Short mmCIF file of C-alpha atoms and ligand atoms in Angstrom, two decimals:
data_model
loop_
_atom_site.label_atom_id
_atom_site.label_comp_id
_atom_site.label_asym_id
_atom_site.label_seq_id
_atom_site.Cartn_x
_atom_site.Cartn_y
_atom_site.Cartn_z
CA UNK A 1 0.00 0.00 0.00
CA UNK A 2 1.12 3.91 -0.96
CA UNK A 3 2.24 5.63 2.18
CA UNK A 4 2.44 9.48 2.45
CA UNK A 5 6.05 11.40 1.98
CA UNK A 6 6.93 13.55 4.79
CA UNK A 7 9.27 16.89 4.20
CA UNK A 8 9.77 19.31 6.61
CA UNK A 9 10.37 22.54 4.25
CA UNK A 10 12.50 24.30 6.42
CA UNK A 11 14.28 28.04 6.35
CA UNK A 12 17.91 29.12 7.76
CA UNK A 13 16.87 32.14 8.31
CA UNK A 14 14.94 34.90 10.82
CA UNK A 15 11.23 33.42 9.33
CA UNK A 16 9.31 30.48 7.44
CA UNK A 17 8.78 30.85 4.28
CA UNK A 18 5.61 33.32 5.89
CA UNK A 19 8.12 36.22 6.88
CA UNK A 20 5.81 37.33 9.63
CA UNK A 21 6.33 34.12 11.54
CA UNK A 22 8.94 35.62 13.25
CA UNK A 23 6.75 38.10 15.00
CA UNK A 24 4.43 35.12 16.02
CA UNK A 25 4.01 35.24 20.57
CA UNK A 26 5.24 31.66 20.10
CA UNK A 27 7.83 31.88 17.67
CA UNK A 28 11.63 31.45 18.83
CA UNK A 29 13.76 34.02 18.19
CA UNK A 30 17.62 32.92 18.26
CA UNK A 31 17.55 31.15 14.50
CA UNK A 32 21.07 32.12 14.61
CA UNK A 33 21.81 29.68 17.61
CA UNK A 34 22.25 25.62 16.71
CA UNK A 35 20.09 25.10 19.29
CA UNK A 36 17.06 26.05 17.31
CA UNK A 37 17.45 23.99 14.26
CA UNK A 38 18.35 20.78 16.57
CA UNK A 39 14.83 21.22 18.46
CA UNK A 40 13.19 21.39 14.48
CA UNK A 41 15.05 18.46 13.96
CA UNK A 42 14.17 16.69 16.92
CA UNK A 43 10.61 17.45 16.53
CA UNK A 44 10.65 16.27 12.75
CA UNK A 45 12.29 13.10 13.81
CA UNK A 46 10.25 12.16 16.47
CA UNK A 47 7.44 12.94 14.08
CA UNK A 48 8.69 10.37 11.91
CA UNK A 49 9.47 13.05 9.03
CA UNK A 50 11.52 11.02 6.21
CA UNK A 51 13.02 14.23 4.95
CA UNK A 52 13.81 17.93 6.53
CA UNK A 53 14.80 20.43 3.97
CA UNK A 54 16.78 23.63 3.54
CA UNK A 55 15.73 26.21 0.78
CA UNK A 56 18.30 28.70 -0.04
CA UNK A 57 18.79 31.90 -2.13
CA UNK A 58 21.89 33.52 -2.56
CA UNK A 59 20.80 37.18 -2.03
CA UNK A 60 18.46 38.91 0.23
CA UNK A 61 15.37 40.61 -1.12
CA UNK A 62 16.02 43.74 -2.32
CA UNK A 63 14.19 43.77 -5.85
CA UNK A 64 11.35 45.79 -4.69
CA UNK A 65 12.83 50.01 -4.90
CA UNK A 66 16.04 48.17 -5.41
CA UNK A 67 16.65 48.42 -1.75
CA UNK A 68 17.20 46.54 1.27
CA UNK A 69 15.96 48.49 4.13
CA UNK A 70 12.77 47.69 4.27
CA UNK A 71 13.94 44.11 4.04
CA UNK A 72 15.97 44.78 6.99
CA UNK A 73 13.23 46.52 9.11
CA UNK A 74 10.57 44.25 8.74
CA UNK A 75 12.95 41.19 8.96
CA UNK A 76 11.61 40.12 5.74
CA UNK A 77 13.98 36.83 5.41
CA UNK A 78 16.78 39.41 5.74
CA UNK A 79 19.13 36.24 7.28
CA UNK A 80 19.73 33.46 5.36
CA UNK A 81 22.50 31.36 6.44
CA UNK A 82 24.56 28.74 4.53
CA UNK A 83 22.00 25.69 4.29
CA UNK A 84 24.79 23.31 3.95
CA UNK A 85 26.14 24.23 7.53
CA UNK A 86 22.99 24.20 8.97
CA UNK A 87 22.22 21.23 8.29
CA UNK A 88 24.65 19.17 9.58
CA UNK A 89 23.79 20.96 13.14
CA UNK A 90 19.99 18.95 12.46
CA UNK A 91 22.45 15.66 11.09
CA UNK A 92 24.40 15.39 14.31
CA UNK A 93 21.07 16.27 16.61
CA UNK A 94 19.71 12.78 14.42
CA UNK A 95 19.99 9.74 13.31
CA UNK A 96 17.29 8.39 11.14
CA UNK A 97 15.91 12.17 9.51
CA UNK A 98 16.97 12.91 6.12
CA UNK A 99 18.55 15.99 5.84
CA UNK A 100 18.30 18.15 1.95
CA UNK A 101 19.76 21.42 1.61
CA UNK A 102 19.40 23.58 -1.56
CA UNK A 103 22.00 24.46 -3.94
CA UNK A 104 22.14 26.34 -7.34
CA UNK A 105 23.82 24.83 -10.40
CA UNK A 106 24.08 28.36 -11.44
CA UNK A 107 26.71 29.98 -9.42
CA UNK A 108 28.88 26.58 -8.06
CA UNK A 109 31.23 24.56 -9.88
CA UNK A 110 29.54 21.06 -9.93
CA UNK A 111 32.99 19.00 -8.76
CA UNK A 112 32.47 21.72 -5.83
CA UNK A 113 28.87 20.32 -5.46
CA UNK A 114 29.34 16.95 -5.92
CA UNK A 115 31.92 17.12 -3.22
CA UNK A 116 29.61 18.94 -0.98
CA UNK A 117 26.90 16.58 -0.87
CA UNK A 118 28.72 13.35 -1.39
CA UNK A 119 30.47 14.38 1.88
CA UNK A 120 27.23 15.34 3.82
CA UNK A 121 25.78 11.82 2.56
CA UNK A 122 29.00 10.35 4.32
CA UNK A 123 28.61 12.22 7.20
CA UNK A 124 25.36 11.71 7.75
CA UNK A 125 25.22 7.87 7.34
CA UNK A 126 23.31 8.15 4.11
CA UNK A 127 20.59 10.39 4.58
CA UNK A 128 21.96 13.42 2.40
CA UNK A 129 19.48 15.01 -0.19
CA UNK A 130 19.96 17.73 -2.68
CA UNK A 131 17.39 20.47 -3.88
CA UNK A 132 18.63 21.63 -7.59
CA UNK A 133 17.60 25.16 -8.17
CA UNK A 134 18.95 27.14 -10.92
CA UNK A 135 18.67 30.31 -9.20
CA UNK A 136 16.15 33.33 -9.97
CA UNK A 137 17.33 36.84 -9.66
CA UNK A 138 19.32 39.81 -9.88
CA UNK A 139 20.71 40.12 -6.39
CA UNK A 140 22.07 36.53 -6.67
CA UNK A 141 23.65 37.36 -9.92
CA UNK A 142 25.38 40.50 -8.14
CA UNK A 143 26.32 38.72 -5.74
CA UNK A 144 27.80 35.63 -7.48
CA UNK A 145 29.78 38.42 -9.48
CA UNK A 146 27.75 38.52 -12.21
CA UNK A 147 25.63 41.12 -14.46
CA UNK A 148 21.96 40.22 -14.02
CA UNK A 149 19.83 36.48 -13.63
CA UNK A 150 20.40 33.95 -17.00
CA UNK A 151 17.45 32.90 -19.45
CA UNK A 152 15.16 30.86 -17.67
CA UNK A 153 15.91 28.32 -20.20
CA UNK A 154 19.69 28.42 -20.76
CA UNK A 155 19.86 27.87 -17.02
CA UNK A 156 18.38 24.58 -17.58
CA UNK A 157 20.44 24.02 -20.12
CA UNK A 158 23.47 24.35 -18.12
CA UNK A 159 21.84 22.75 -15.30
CA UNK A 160 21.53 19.33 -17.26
CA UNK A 161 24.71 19.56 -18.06
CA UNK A 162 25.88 20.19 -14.41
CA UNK A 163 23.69 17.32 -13.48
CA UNK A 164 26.18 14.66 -15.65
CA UNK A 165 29.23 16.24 -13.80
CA UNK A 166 27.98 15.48 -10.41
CA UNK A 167 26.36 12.14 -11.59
CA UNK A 168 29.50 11.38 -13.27
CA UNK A 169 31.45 11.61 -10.39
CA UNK A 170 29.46 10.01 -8.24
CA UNK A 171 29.74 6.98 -10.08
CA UNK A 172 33.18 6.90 -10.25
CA UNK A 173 33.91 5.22 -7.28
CA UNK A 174 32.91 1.26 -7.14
CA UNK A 175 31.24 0.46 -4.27
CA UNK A 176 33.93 -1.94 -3.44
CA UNK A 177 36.81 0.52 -3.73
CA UNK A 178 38.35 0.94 -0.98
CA UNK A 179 40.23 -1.97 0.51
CA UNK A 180 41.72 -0.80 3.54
CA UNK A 181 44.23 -3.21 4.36
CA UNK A 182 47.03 -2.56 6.62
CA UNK A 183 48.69 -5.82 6.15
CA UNK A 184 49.45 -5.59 2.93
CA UNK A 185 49.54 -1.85 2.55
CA UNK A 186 46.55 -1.51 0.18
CA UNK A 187 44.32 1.16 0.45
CA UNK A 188 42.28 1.08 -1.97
CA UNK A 189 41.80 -0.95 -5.80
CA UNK A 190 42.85 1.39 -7.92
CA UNK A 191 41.15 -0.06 -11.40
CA UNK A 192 37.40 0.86 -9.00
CA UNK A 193 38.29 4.60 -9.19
CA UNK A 194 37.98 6.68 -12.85
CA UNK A 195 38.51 9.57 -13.99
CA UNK A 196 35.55 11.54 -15.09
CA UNK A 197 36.99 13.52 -18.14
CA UNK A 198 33.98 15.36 -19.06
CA UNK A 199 34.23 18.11 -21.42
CA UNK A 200 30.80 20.19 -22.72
CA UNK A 201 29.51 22.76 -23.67
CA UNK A 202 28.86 24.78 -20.77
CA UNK A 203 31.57 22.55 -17.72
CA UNK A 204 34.89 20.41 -18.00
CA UNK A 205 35.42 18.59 -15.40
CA UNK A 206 39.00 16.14 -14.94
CA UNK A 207 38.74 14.30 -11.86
CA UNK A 208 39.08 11.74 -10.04
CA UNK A 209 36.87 12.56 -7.95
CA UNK A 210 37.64 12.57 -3.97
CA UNK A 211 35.15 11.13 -1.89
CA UNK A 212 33.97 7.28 -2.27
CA UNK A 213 30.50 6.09 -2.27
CA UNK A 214 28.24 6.30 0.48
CA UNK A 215 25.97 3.68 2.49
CA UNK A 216 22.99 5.00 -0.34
CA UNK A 217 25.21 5.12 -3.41
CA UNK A 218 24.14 8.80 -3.54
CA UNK A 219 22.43 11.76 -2.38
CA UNK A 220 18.53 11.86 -3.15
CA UNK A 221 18.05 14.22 -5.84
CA UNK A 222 15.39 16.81 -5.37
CA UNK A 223 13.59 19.19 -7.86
CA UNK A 224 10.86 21.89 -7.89
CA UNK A 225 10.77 22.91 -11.60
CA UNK A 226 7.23 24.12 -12.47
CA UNK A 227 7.52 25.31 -16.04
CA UNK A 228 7.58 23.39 -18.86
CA UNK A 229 11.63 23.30 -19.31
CA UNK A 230 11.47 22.58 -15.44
CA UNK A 231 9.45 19.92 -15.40
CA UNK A 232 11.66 17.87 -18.26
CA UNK A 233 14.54 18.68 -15.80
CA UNK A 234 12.34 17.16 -13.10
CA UNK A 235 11.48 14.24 -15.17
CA UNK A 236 15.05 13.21 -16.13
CA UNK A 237 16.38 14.11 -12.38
CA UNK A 238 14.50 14.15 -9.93
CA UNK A 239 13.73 11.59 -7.31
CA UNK A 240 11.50 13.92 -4.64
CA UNK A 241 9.57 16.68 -6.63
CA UNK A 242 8.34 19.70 -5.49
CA UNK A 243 5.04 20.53 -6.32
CA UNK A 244 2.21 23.32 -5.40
CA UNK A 245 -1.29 22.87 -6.47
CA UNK A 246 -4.05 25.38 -6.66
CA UNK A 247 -6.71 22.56 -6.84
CA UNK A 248 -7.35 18.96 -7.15
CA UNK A 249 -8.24 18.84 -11.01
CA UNK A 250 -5.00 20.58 -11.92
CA UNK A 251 -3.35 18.69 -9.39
CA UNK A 252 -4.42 15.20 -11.01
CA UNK A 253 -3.04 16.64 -14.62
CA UNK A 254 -0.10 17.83 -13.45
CA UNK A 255 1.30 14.10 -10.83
CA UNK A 256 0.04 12.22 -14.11
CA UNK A 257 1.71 15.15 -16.58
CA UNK A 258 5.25 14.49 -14.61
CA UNK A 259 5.40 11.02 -14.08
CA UNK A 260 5.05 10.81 -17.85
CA UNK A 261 8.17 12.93 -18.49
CA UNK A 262 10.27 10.35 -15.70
CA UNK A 263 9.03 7.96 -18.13
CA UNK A 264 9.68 9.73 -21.14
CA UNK A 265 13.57 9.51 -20.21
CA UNK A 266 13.25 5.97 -19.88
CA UNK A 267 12.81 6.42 -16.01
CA UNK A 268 10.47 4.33 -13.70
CA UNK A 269 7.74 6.41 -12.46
CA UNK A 270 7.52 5.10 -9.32
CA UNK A 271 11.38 6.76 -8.75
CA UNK A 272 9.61 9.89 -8.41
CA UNK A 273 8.26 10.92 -5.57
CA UNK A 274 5.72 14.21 -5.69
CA UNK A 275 5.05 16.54 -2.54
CA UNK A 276 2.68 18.64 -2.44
CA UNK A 277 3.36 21.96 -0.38
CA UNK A 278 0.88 22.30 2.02
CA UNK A 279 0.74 24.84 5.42
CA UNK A 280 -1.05 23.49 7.65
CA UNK A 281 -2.14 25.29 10.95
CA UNK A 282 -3.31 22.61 13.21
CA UNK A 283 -4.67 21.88 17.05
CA UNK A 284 -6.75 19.55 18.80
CA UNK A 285 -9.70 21.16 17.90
CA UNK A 286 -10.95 22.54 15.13
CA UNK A 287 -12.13 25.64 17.38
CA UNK A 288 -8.51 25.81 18.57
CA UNK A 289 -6.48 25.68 15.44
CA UNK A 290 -9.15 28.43 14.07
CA UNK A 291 -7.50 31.16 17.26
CA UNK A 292 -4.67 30.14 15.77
CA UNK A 293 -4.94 30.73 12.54
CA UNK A 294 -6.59 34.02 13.59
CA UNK A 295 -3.42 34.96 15.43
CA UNK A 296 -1.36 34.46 12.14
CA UNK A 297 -3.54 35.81 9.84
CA UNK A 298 -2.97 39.23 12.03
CA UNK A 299 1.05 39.18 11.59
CA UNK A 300 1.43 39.60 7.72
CA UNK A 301 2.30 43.31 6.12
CA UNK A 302 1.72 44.28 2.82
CA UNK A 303 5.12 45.44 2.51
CA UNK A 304 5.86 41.60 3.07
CA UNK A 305 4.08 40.15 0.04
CA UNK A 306 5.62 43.43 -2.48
CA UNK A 307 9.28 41.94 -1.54
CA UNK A 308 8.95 38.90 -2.18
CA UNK A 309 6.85 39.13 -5.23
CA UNK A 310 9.71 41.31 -6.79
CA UNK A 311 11.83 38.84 -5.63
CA UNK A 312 10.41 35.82 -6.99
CA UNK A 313 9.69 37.45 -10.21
CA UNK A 314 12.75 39.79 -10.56
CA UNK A 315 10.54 42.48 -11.64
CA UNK A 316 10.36 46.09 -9.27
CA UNK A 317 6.85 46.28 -8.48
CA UNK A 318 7.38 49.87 -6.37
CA UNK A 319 7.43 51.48 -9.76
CA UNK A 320 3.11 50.61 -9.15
CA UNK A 321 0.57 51.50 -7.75
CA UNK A 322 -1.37 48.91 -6.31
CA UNK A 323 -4.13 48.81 -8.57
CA UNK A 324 -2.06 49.55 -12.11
CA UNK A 325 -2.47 47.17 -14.36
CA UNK A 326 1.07 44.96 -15.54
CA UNK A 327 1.27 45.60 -19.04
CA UNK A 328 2.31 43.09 -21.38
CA UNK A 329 5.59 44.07 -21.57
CA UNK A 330 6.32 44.16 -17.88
CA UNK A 331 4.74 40.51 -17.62
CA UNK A 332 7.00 39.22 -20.41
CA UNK A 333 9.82 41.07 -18.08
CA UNK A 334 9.13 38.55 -15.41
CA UNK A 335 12.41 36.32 -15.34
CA UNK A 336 12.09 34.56 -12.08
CA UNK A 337 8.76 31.95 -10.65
CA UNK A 338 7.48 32.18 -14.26
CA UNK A 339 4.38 29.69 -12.79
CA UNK A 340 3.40 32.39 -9.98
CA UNK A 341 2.48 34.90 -13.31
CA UNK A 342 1.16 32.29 -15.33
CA UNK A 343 -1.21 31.24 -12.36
CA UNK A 344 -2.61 34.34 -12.05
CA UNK A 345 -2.81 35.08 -15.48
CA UNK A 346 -4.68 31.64 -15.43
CA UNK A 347 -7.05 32.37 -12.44
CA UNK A 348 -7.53 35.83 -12.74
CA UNK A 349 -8.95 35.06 -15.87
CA UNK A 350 -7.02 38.74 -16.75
CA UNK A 351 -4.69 39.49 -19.33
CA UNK A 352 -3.16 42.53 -17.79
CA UNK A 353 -4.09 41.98 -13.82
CA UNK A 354 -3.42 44.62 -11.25
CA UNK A 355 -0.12 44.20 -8.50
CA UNK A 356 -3.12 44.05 -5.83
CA UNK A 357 -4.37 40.99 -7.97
CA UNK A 358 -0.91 39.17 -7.94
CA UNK A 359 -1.34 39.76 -4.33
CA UNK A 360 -4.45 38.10 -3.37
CA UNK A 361 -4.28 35.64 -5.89
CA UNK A 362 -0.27 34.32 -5.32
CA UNK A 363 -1.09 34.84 -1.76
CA UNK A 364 3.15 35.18 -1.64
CA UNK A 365 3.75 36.24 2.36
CA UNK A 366 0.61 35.21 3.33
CA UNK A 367 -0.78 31.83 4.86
CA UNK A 368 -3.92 32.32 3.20
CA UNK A 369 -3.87 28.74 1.49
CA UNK A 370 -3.28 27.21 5.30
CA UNK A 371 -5.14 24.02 5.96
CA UNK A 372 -7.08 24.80 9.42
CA UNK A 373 -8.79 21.86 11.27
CA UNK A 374 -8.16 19.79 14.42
CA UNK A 375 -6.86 16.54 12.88
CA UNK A 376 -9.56 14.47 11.67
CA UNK A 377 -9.82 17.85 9.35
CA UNK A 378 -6.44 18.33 8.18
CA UNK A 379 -5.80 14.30 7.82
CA UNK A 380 -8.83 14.42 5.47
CA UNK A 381 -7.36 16.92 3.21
CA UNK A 382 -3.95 15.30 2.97
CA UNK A 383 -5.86 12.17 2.45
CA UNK A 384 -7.73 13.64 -0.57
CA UNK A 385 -4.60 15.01 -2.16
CA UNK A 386 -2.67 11.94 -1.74
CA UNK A 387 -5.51 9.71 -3.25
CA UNK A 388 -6.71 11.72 -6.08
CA UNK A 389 -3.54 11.52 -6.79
CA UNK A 390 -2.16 14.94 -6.39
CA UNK A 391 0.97 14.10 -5.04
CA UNK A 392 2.79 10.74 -3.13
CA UNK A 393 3.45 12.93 -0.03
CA UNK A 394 3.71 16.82 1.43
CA UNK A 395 6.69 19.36 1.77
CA UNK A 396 5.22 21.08 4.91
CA UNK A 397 5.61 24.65 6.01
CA UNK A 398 5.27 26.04 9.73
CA UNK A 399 3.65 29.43 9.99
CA UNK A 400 5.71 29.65 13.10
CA UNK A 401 8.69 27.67 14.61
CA UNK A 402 9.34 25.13 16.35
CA UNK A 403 5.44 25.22 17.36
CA UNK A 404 4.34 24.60 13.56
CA UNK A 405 6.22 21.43 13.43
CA UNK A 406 5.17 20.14 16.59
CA UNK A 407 1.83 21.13 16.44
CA UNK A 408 1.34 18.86 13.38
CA UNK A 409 3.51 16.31 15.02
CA UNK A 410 1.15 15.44 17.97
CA UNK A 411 -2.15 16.05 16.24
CA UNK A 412 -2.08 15.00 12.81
CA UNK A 413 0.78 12.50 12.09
CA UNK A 414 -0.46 10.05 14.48
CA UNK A 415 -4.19 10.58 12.90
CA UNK A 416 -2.52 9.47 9.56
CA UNK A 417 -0.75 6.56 11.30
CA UNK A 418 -3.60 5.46 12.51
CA UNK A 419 -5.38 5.50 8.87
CA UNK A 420 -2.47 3.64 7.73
CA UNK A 421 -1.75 6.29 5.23
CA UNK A 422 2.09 7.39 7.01
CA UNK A 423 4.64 5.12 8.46
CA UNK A 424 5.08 3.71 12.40
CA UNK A 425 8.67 4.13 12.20
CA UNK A 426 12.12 4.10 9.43
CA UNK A 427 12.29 1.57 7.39
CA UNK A 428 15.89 2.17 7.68
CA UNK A 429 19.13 4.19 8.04
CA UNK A 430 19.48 5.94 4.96
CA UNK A 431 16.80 8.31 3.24
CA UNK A 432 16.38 6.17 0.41
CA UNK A 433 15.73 3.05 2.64
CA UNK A 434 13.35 5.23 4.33
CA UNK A 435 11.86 7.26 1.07
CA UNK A 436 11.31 3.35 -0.92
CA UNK A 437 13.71 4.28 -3.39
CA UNK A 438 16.38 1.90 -5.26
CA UNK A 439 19.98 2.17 -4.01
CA UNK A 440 21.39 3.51 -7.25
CA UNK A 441 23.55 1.32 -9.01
CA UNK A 442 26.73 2.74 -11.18
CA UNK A 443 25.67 4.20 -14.54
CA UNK A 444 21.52 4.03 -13.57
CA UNK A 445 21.07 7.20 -14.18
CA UNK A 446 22.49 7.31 -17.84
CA UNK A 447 19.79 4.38 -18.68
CA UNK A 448 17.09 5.73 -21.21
C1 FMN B 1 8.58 23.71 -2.25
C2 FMN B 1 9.46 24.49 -3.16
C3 FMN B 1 10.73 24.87 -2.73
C4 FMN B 1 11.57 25.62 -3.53
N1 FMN B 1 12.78 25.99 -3.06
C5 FMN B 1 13.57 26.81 -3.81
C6 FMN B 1 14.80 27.28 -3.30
O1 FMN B 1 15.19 26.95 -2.19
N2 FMN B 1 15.54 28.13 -4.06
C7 FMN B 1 15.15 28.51 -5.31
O2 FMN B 1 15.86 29.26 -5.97
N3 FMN B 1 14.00 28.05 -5.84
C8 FMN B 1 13.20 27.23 -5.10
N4 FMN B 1 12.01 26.81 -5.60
C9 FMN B 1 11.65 27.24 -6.98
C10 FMN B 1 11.90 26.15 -8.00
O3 FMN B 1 13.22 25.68 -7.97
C11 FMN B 1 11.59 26.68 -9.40
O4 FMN B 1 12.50 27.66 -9.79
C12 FMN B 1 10.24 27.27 -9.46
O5 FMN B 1 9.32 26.33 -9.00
C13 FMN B 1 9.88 27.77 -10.86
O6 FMN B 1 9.98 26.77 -11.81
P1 FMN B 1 10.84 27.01 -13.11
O7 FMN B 1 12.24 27.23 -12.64
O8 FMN B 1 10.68 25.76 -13.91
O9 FMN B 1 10.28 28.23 -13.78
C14 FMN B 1 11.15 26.03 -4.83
C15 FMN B 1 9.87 25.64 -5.28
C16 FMN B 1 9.03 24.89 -4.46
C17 FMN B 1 7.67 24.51 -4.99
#
């Protein structure tokens, strides 16, 4: 029987992804301190979570007026620390929780990458992930020491490309490599370790490469490409996909839409796993987790959602007022989250919409898409997602932290365990023991 995915979708920084949560009553407020990412961890873990995960961008939104302050002031994600780091504070607080960080094929070298993770997946035992992103905006680019953001499609592009680097290199260490024998002074066979040689368009990469295999061949690869060129990347990558879904009937295209393109690189469907984003705002009531979601419903500013729209579409919307109209050449401007204008486009049922339109209807910086309910409520609407199906499991957001993880923890995990629908305990040790999914063998990624 299908059993439900678990991600904890999890921020280094000052807020959630709602930047507001950090003036919640109940949110904790030293995300700088190790201390507050092991208690996430420990929460996810004892919640049986198969998978915590880092988002990351590489610049701090400033799109919007083209300056930071307000960023600053309102603590809209104005920290964001290395996910990488992070993470292993949450790996060494665990031992069964998979641990994914995000990093950008855009601005890293991918033997730098490769290196990154493949150590992480050591260090960890096996429960290393990584989230692919190919970066969105003009601060990163500045940043990174470049002019302005890529085409949206030439970052794929290069991000394929990037993809048979690190893949290369993780393969070229046999599983059987290292011998380790002090007796007779071998350390390791040295006709199980290649050199990679790749040379292509866009990376060259020599080898060999430095770090041997881990106890799950690999890190899990994870993807969130929503446009069409992102979803072929998805379909030829990705092994836990990122998903968001306005409703069910779009939802339903879309799972059956991706698994298609795994299979349309000669991939096994079932290698893909789909989560659904979902923020849920739970309690043991429904009449309780309703206070709460009054609470958070207060906390939001509208200066909130204007930075990180810019952001996420790389386009200044401070230049507006709230109800001008985008024309069409300001909407063909957008370079970043093309899906977030082609949604409202889509449900607007507007050609030219207003900025207070891509407000409301994005609902960017706002928890207005939360799933309220005491658990029998919020299990059913998992439930309906995950048997439609929409997705094989949910990348869950906290309005608030820790209390949004643990919240969700004690009410509505063990309501799914008890439906059968999520998992007692690991299966395992590594994240791919735990996630159902193949240990890779050498090469199985270049088949089809
Ligand atoms: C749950 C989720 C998490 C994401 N995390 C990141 C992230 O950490 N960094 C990033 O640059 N993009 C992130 N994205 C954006 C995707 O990588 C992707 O750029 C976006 O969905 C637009 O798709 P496209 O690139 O195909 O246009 C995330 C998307 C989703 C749905």
């Amino acid at each position: 029987m299908r059993q439900i995915v678990l991600v904890g979708f999890l921020q280094a920084q000052n807020c959630t992804n709602l930047p507001a949560s950090w003036r919640h009553p109940d949110s904790r407020t030293d995300s700088t301190s190790p201390d507050f990412y092991r208690e996430i961890a420990r929460i996810l873990e004892r919640g049986k979570f198969h998978l915590a995960f880092f988002d990351d961008r590489l610049a701090m939104p400033d799109r919007y007026g083209g300056d930071h302050t307000h960023t600053v002031e309102h603590g809209i994600r104005c920290v964001k620390l290395d996910p990488i780091v992070t993470l292993m504070t949450m790996g060494m607080a665990t031992s069964r929780l998979g641990l994914g960080a995000t990093c950008s094929t855009t601005y890293y070298e991918p033997f730098h990458v490769a290196r990154l993770f493949a150590t992480v997946d050591l260090m960890t035992e096996g429960r290393a992930a990584w989230n692919v992103v190919t970066s969105l905006n003009d601060g990163e680019a500045l940043n990174m020491g470049r002019d302005g953001v890529l085409e949206h499609d030439l970052r794929y592009d290069r991000a394929d490309e990037f993809m048979e680097v690190v893949l290369g290199h993780w393969d070229t260490w046999d599983d059987d490599a290292l011998v380790v024998d002090k007796a007779s002074g071998r350390f390791a066979d040295g006709s199980k370790v290649r050199r990679l040689d790749y040379a292509g368009e866009f990376f060259r990469s020599r080898g060999p490469f430095t770090v041997p295999r881990s106890a799950q061949g690999h890190p899990v690869i994870i993807q969130a490409g929503q446009s069409g060129r992102g979803r072929q990347f998805a379909g030829r990558w990705g092994e836990v996909i990122f998903v968001t879904s306005p409703n069910i009937e779009f939802g339903k295209k879309s799972y059956a839409g991706l698994k298609e393109e795994a299979e349309r690189f000669g991939r096994d469907p079932g290698d893909m796993l789909l989560c659904n984003l979902v923020t849920p705002v739970c309690a043991a009531t429904r009449a309780e987790a309703e206070d709460k979601m009054a609470i958070i419903q207060q906390l939001p500013l509208e200066i909130d959602q204007l930075s990180l729209l810019a952001e996420a579409l790389n386009f200044d919307f401070a230049a507006k007022g709230l109800d001008d109209v985008l024309t069409d050449a300001e909407l063909a401007s957008f370079s970043g989250i093309q899906t977030i204008r082609d949604r409202v486009l889509g449900l607007s049922g507007k050609k030219n919409p207003t900025v207070r339109e891509f407000m409301q209807i994005s609902h960017r910086g706002r928890p207005d898409d939360a799933i309220v309910g005491g658990p029998r409520e919020v299990a059913d609407r998992l439930e309906e997602m995950f048997a439609a199906p929409v997705c094989d499991g949910f990348v869950v957001a906290a309005t608030y932290v820790p209390g949004g993880y643990a919240d969700f923890v004690e009410h509505v995990v063990p309501e799914l365990q008890r439906r059968g629908l999520f998992h007692q305990d690991y299966a395992g040790k590594t994240l791919r023991e735990n996630l159902g999914l193949v240990r890779p063998a050498i090469g199985r990624w270049r088949v089809g």
